[in-house]
GROMACS .gro file of C-alpha atoms in nm:
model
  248
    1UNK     CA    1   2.603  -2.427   3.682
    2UNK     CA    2   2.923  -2.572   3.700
    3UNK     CA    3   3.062  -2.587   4.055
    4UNK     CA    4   3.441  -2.548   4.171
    5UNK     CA    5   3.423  -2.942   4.254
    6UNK     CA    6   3.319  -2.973   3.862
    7UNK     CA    7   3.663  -2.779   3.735
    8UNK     CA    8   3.884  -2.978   4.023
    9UNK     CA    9   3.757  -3.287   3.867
   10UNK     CA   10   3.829  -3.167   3.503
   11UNK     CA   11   4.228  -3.094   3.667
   12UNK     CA   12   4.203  -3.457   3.770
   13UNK     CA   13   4.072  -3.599   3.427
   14UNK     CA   14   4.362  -3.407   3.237
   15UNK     CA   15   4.647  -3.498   3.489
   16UNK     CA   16   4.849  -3.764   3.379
   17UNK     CA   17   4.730  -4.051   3.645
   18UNK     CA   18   5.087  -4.255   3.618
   19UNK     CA   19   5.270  -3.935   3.718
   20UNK     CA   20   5.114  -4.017   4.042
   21UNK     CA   21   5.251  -4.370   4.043
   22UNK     CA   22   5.611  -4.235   3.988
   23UNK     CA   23   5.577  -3.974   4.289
   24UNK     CA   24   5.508  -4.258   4.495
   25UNK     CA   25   5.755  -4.552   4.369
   26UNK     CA   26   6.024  -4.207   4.369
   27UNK     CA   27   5.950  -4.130   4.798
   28UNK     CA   28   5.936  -4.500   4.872
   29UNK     CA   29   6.284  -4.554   4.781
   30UNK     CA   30   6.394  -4.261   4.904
   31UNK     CA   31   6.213  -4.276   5.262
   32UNK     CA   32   6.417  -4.426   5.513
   33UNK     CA   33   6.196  -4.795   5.613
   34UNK     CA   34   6.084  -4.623   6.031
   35UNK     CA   35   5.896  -4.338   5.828
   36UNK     CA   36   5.558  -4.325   5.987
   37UNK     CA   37   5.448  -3.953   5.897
   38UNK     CA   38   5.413  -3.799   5.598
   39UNK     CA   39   5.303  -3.396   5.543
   40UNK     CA   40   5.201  -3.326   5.205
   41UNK     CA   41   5.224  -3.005   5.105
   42UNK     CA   42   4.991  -2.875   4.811
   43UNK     CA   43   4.782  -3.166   4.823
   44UNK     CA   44   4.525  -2.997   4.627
   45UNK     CA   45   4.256  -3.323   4.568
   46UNK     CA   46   4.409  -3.554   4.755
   47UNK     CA   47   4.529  -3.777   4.454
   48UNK     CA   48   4.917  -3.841   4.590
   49UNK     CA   49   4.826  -3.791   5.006
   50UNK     CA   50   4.567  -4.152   4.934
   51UNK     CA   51   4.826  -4.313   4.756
   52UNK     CA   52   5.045  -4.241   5.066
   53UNK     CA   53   4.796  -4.376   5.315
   54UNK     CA   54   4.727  -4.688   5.106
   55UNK     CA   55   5.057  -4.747   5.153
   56UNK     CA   56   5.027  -4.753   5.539
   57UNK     CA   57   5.166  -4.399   5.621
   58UNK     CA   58   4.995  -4.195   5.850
   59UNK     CA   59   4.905  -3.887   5.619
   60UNK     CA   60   4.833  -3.486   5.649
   61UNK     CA   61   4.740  -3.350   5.385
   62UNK     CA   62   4.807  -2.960   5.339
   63UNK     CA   63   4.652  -2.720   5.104
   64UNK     CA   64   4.607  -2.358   5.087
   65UNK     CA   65   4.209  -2.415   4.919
   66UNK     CA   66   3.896  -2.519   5.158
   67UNK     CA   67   3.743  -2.666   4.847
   68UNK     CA   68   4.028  -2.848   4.783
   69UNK     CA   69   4.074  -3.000   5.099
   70UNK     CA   70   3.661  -3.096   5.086
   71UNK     CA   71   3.750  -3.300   4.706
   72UNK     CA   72   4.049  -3.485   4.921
   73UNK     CA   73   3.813  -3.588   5.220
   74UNK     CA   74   3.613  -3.714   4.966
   75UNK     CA   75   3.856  -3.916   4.804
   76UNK     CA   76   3.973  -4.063   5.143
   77UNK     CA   77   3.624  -4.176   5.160
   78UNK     CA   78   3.614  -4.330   4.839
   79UNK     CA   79   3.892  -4.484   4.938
   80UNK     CA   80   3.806  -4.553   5.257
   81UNK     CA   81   4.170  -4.454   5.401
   82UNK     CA   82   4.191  -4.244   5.726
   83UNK     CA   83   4.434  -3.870   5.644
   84UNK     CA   84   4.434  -3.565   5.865
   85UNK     CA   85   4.380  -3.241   5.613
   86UNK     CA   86   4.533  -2.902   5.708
   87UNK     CA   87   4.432  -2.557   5.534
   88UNK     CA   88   4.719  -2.347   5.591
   89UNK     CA   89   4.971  -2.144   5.356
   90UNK     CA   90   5.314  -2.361   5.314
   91UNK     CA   91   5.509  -2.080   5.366
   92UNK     CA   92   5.326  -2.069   5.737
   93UNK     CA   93   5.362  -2.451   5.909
   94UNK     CA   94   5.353  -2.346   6.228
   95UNK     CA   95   5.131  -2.573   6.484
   96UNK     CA   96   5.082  -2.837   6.203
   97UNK     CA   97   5.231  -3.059   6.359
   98UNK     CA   98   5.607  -3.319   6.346
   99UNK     CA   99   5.648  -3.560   6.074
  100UNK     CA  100   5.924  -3.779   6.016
  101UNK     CA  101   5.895  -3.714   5.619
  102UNK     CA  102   5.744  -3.383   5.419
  103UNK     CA  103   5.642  -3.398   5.012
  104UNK     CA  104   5.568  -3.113   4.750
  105UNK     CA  105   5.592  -3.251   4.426
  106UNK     CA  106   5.370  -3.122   4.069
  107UNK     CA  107   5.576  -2.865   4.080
  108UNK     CA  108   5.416  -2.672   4.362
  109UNK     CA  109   5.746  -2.468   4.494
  110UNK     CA  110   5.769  -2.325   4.114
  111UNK     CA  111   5.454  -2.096   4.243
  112UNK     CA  112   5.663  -1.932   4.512
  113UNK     CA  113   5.712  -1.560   4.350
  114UNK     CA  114   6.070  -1.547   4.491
  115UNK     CA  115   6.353  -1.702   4.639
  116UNK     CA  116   6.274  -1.572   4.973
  117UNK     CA  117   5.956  -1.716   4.951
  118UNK     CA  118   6.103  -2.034   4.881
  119UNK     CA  119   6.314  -1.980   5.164
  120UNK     CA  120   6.051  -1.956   5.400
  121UNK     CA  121   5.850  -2.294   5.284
  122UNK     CA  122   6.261  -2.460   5.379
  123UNK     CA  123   6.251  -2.292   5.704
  124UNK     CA  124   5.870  -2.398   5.747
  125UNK     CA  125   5.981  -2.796   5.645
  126UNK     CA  126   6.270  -2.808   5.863
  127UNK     CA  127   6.103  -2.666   6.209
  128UNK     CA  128   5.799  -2.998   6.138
  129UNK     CA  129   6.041  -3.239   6.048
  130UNK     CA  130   6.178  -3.474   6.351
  131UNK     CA  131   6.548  -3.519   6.382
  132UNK     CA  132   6.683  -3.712   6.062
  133UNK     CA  133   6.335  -3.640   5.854
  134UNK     CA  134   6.354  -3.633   5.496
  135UNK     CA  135   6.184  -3.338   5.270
  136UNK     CA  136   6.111  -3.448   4.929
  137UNK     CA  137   5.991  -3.231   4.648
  138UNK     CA  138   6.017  -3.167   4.274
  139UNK     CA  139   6.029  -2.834   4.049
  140UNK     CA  140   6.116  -2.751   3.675
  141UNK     CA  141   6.412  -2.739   3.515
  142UNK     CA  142   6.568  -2.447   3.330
  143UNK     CA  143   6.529  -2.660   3.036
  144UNK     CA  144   6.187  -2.734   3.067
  145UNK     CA  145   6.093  -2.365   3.136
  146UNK     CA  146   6.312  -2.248   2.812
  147UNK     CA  147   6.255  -2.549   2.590
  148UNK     CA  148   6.001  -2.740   2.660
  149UNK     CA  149   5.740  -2.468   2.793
  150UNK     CA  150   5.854  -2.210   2.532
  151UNK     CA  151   5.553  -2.143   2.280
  152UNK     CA  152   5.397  -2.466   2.435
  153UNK     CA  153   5.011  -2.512   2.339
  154UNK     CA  154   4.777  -2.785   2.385
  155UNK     CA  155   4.411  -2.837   2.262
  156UNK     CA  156   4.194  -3.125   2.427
  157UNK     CA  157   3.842  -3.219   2.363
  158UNK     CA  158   3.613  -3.463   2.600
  159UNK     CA  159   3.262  -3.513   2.556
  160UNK     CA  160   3.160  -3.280   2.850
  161UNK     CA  161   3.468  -3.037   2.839
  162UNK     CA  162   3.714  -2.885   2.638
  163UNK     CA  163   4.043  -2.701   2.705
  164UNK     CA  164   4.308  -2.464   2.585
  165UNK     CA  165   4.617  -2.478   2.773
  166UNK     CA  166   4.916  -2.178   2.645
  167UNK     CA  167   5.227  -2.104   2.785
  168UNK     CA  168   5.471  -1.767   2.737
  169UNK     CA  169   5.732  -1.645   2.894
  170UNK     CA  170   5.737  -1.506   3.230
  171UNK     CA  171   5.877  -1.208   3.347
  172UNK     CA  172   6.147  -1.293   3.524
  173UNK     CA  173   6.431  -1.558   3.445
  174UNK     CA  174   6.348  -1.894   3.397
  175UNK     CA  175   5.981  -1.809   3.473
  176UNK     CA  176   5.681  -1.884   3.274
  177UNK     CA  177   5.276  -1.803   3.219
  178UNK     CA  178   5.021  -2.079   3.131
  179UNK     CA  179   4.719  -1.933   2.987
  180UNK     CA  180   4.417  -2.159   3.091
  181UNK     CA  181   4.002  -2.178   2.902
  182UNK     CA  182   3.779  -2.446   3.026
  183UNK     CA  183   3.487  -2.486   2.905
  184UNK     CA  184   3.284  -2.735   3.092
  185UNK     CA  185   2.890  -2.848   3.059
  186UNK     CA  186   2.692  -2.694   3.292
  187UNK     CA  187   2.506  -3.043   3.393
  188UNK     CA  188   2.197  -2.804   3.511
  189UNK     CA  189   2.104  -2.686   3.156
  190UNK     CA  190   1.831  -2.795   2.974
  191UNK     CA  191   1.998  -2.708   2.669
  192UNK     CA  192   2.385  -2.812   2.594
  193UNK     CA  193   2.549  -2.493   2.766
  194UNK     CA  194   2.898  -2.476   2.836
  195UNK     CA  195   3.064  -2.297   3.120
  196UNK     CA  196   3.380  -2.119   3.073
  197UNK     CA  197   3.677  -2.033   3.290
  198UNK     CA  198   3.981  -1.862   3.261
  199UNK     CA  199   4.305  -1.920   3.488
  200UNK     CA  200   4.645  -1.782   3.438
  201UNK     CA  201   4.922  -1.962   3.653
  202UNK     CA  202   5.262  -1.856   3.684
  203UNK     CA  203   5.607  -2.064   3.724
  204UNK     CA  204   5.943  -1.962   3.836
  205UNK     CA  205   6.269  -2.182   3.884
  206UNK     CA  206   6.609  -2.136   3.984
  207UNK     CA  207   6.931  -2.321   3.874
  208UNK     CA  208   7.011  -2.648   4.135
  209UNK     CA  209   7.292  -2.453   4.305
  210UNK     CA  210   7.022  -2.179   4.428
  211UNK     CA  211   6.794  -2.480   4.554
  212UNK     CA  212   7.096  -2.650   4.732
  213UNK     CA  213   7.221  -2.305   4.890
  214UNK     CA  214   6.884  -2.226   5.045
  215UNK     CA  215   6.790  -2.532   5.186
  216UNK     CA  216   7.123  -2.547   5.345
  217UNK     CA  217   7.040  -2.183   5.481
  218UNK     CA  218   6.710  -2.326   5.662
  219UNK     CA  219   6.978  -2.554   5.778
  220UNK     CA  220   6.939  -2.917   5.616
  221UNK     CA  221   7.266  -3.116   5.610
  222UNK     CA  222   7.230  -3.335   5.378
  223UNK     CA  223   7.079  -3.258   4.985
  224UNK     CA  224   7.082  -3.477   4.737
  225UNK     CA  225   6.937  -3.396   4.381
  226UNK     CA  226   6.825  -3.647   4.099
  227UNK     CA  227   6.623  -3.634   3.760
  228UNK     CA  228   6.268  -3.726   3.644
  229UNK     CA  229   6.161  -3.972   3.872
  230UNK     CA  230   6.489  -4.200   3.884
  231UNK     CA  231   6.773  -4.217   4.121
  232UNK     CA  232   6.997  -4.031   3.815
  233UNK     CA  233   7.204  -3.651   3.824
  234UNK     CA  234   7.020  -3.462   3.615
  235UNK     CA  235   7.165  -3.350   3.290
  236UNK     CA  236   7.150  -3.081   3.046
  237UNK     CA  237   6.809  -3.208   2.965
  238UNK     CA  238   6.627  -3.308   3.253
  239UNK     CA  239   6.318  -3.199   3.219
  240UNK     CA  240   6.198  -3.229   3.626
  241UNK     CA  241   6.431  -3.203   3.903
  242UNK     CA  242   6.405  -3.385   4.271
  243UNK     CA  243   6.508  -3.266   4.570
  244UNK     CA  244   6.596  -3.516   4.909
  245UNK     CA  245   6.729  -3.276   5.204
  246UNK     CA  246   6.769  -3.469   5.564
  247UNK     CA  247   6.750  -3.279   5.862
  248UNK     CA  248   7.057  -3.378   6.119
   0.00000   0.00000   0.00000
């Protein structure tokens, strides 16, 4: 049948692999040169946390899913690049550990249900971070959630799975639902069987001034905020918006 590691690797077939590239070439010019550590949050495979360590940072990788965390050993492997992995909840970093830098990009924080869960992953960042550590991390903007994502629907076939990906909107303000179906072939058939699997995920953002006020509350300093992947303000269009807070 098909296995949790089969569906991960289906997530990694339909991610966009240069997205990956731009969350990399985006923290490298934004990292001050003496970063060493790096804790990254939501590391889910272990795509992004590799690309880290092939670039010569010492890496933890964080992620709430045991099975996730076994797909990113693996990859290190592959690899053959040396991370520490972490299961824990990032709204609970206590006893990770101290890192001069901290990541959470794909959009992770839009899962938080509220702002005081958001709140909480700040607080979390800050108390890990060494003195003058930079957190880094991404979410949606109001105009992707009410533009881009409104009635949104995408239809992909591969040779051993097929998708259906739908989004609504959410429940709250400037939140959304994407309606997931895989179907994947179950490799242990003797006939052509498919597998399938239903997911529903849900998104929530907040304008930048709610961002800026609350990591100022877990007490950063310093925030700066820029616009799909370049060192730009975002404007009315901006579709993903990044984060740099520096703790004094």
């Amino acid at each position: 049948m098909a296995t949790y590691e089969t569906f991960a690797a289906v997530y990694d077939e339909i991610m966009d692999d240069s997205l990956y590239d731009k969350w990399t070439d985006f923290s490298l010019r934004h990292l001050p040169q003496d970063t060493k550590t790096i804790l990254e949050l939501a590391c889910g495979t272990g795509i992004q946390a590799v690309r880290f360590a092939q670039k010569g940072f010492e890496v933890t990788g964080l992620d709430l899913s045991y099975e996730m965390l076994e797909l990113a050993q693996k990859k290190a492997e592959a690899a053959g690049v040396m991370m520490e992995l972490a299961q824990a909840d990032m709204m609970a970093l206590e006893g990770v550990g101290d890192f001069d830098a901290v990541t959470c990009y794909s959009d992770s924080l839009c899962y938080m249900a509220d702002q005081e869960s958001v709140l909480r992953v700040f607080e979390g960042v800050h108390s890990v971070l060494n003195q003058g550590g930079t957190f880094l991390f991404d979410v949606h903007s109001i105009y992707q959630m009410e533009e881009v994502f409104a009635g949104y629907s995408y239809h992909e076939n591969y040779e051993d799975f097929a998708f259906v990906w739908d989004t609504y909107e959410g429940e709250h303000e400037h939140s959304i639902v994407h309606e997931l179906t895989f179907f994947v072939k179950d490799e242990d058939s003797q006939e052509e069987r498919f597998i399938r699997r239903d997911e529903v995920h849900e998104e929530r953002t907040y304008p930048i001034e709610t961002y800026v006020e609350l990591l100022k509350q877990a007490g950063f300093a310093s925030v700066e905020v820029f616009a799909d992947f370049e060192n730009q303000a975002p404007t009315e269009t901006s579709q993903r918006w990044f984060f740099k807070a520096v703790k004094a």
